[in-house]
């Protein structure tokens, strides 16, 4: 199983973060019934260096976990937001839910392989997400959502902006 689960290396190229988020949400077309989905995508975000497919998998995993965490919740709200953090020169992708939340003890173990708060699955989703974020020179953080639920924050460095090549002028 370990050999089968070998991970492809991230192939980073300039990527538009809002497209990644929109494509990830499209995967759930019609499957988030009963959940109020709010998409708050910042306009004019800078590009990030990312492997679009791998980053999309991370967002899909977070949305899937959020939907599962809201099963049985009185209020089912999912927020997916992008924003530019000028202080850190990063783009943030936030996935927040109104589910049952995560205990402080479990937060410390969430990104460890084979740890799960669910009764099913392999416990590899967030460990893989953490590794993908590391390959992107980014980070993943979990915190409480207010007033209830959980918020995951992905932070990714912006793509280097290079000046266009100078062209020689002839008279």
Tab-separated table of C-alpha atoms in Angstrom, residues 15-170:
chain	number	residue	atom	x	y	z
A	15	UNK	CA	-1.614	29.583	-11.215
A	16	UNK	CA	-4.701	31.673	-10.526
A	17	UNK	CA	-5.946	30.810	-7.001
A	18	UNK	CA	-9.617	31.662	-7.634
A	19	UNK	CA	-9.713	29.209	-10.547
A	20	UNK	CA	-8.414	26.426	-8.286
A	21	UNK	CA	-11.121	27.168	-5.706
A	22	UNK	CA	-13.899	27.367	-8.313
A	23	UNK	CA	-12.793	24.090	-9.925
A	24	UNK	CA	-12.663	22.399	-6.505
A	25	UNK	CA	-16.201	23.544	-5.667
A	26	UNK	CA	-17.432	22.393	-9.090
A	27	UNK	CA	-16.458	18.837	-8.098
A	28	UNK	CA	-19.338	18.953	-5.607
A	29	UNK	CA	-21.952	20.095	-8.141
A	30	UNK	CA	-25.313	19.259	-6.519
A	31	UNK	CA	-23.754	17.183	-3.712
A	32	UNK	CA	-23.754	19.877	-1.023
A	33	UNK	CA	-27.526	19.873	-0.708
A	34	UNK	CA	-28.769	21.440	2.516
A	35	UNK	CA	-25.520	23.363	2.990
A	36	UNK	CA	-25.416	27.094	2.420
A	37	UNK	CA	-22.216	27.608	0.418
A	38	UNK	CA	-20.719	31.090	0.438
A	39	UNK	CA	-17.922	31.770	-2.027
A	40	UNK	CA	-15.997	34.973	-1.270
A	41	UNK	CA	-13.187	35.225	-3.815
A	42	UNK	CA	-11.015	38.340	-3.716
A	43	UNK	CA	-10.735	40.024	-7.107
A	44	UNK	CA	-7.346	40.677	-8.705
A	45	UNK	CA	-5.371	38.184	-6.620
A	46	UNK	CA	-1.744	37.740	-7.645
A	47	UNK	CA	-0.775	34.402	-9.159
A	48	UNK	CA	0.744	31.698	-6.991
A	49	UNK	CA	3.252	29.024	-7.971
A	50	UNK	CA	1.241	25.845	-7.682
A	51	UNK	CA	0.497	22.459	-9.103
A	52	UNK	CA	-3.150	23.094	-9.930
A	53	UNK	CA	-4.236	19.455	-9.675
A	54	UNK	CA	-2.573	18.841	-6.303
A	55	UNK	CA	-3.817	22.099	-4.790
A	56	UNK	CA	-7.324	21.373	-6.072
A	57	UNK	CA	-7.160	18.009	-4.243
A	58	UNK	CA	-6.342	19.817	-1.002
A	59	UNK	CA	-9.327	22.161	-1.343
A	60	UNK	CA	-11.645	19.279	-2.328
A	61	UNK	CA	-10.496	17.327	0.739
A	62	UNK	CA	-11.152	20.303	3.040
A	63	UNK	CA	-14.625	20.926	1.568
A	64	UNK	CA	-15.464	17.220	1.829
A	65	UNK	CA	-14.330	17.143	5.474
A	66	UNK	CA	-16.336	20.291	6.203
A	67	UNK	CA	-19.502	18.826	4.674
A	68	UNK	CA	-19.052	15.688	6.744
A	69	UNK	CA	-18.456	17.704	9.925
A	70	UNK	CA	-21.797	19.466	9.420
A	71	UNK	CA	-23.867	16.266	9.278
A	72	UNK	CA	-26.473	16.630	11.988
A	73	UNK	CA	-25.679	20.319	12.597
A	74	UNK	CA	-28.631	22.678	12.981
A	75	UNK	CA	-26.934	25.309	10.826
A	76	UNK	CA	-24.943	24.158	7.800
A	77	UNK	CA	-22.803	26.955	6.412
A	78	UNK	CA	-19.656	26.553	4.363
A	79	UNK	CA	-17.473	29.536	3.539
A	80	UNK	CA	-14.698	29.334	0.970
A	81	UNK	CA	-12.711	32.565	0.780
A	82	UNK	CA	-9.583	33.805	-0.931
A	83	UNK	CA	-7.621	36.864	0.105
A	84	UNK	CA	-4.247	38.499	-0.340
A	85	UNK	CA	-2.176	38.902	2.808
A	86	UNK	CA	0.025	41.888	1.958
A	87	UNK	CA	2.082	41.541	5.167
A	88	UNK	CA	3.274	38.054	4.253
A	89	UNK	CA	2.966	38.356	0.475
A	90	UNK	CA	0.824	35.241	0.462
A	91	UNK	CA	-2.533	34.232	-0.916
A	92	UNK	CA	-4.822	32.614	1.625
A	93	UNK	CA	-7.528	30.095	0.851
A	94	UNK	CA	-9.930	29.659	3.765
A	95	UNK	CA	-12.414	26.809	4.169
A	96	UNK	CA	-14.688	27.341	7.175
A	97	UNK	CA	-17.668	25.313	8.377
A	98	UNK	CA	-20.351	25.484	11.056
A	99	UNK	CA	-19.880	21.857	12.094
A	100	UNK	CA	-19.102	20.286	15.457
A	101	UNK	CA	-15.529	21.603	15.579
A	102	UNK	CA	-12.307	19.840	16.550
A	103	UNK	CA	-11.140	19.292	20.109
A	104	UNK	CA	-7.862	20.945	21.179
A	105	UNK	CA	-6.284	17.492	21.705
A	106	UNK	CA	-7.189	16.409	18.180
A	107	UNK	CA	-5.912	19.638	16.562
A	108	UNK	CA	-2.364	18.671	17.524
A	109	UNK	CA	-2.698	15.304	15.742
A	110	UNK	CA	-4.782	16.270	12.693
A	111	UNK	CA	-1.921	16.290	10.205
A	112	UNK	CA	-0.340	13.012	11.362
A	113	UNK	CA	-0.699	10.013	9.017
A	114	UNK	CA	-3.441	7.556	9.981
A	115	UNK	CA	-5.061	9.901	12.527
A	116	UNK	CA	-8.788	10.349	12.025
A	117	UNK	CA	-11.709	11.665	14.028
A	118	UNK	CA	-14.052	9.705	11.734
A	119	UNK	CA	-15.109	6.110	12.023
A	120	UNK	CA	-14.041	5.403	8.453
A	121	UNK	CA	-11.294	6.321	6.026
A	122	UNK	CA	-7.525	5.997	6.197
A	123	UNK	CA	-6.643	9.127	8.145
A	124	UNK	CA	-4.349	10.205	5.322
A	125	UNK	CA	-6.296	13.144	3.820
A	126	UNK	CA	-4.929	15.928	6.008
A	127	UNK	CA	-1.454	14.370	6.215
A	128	UNK	CA	-1.333	14.398	2.399
A	129	UNK	CA	-2.746	17.948	2.342
A	130	UNK	CA	0.013	19.053	4.714
A	131	UNK	CA	2.664	17.467	2.505
A	132	UNK	CA	1.226	19.100	-0.625
A	133	UNK	CA	1.316	22.478	1.115
A	134	UNK	CA	4.941	21.908	2.132
A	135	UNK	CA	5.825	21.092	-1.492
A	136	UNK	CA	4.223	24.413	-2.442
A	137	UNK	CA	6.379	26.223	0.169
A	138	UNK	CA	3.109	27.073	1.894
A	139	UNK	CA	1.321	26.082	5.071
A	140	UNK	CA	-1.969	24.731	6.371
A	141	UNK	CA	-3.400	25.821	9.698
A	142	UNK	CA	-6.512	24.825	11.637
A	143	UNK	CA	-8.400	27.008	14.084
A	144	UNK	CA	-11.826	27.368	15.631
A	145	UNK	CA	-14.448	29.096	13.509
A	146	UNK	CA	-16.628	31.643	15.243
A	147	UNK	CA	-19.257	31.029	16.590
A	148	UNK	CA	-19.003	27.279	15.803
A	149	UNK	CA	-17.087	24.932	13.571
A	150	UNK	CA	-13.610	24.788	12.138
A	151	UNK	CA	-11.558	26.958	9.814
A	152	UNK	CA	-8.631	25.745	7.698
A	153	UNK	CA	-6.281	28.330	6.238
A	154	UNK	CA	-3.968	27.543	3.336
A	155	UNK	CA	-1.176	30.079	2.840
A	156	UNK	CA	0.726	30.076	-0.451
A	157	UNK	CA	3.518	32.406	-1.555
A	158	UNK	CA	2.771	34.578	-4.540
A	159	UNK	CA	4.524	33.815	-7.807
A	160	UNK	CA	7.644	35.837	-8.437
A	161	UNK	CA	6.890	38.710	-10.727
A	162	UNK	CA	9.514	39.030	-13.397
A	163	UNK	CA	10.005	42.053	-15.572
A	164	UNK	CA	9.447	41.542	-19.288
A	165	UNK	CA	12.664	41.251	-21.261
A	166	UNK	CA	14.078	44.498	-22.590
A	167	UNK	CA	13.998	44.773	-26.338
A	168	UNK	CA	16.768	46.587	-28.100
A	169	UNK	CA	15.714	49.640	-29.987
A	170	UNK	CA	17.180	50.351	-33.373
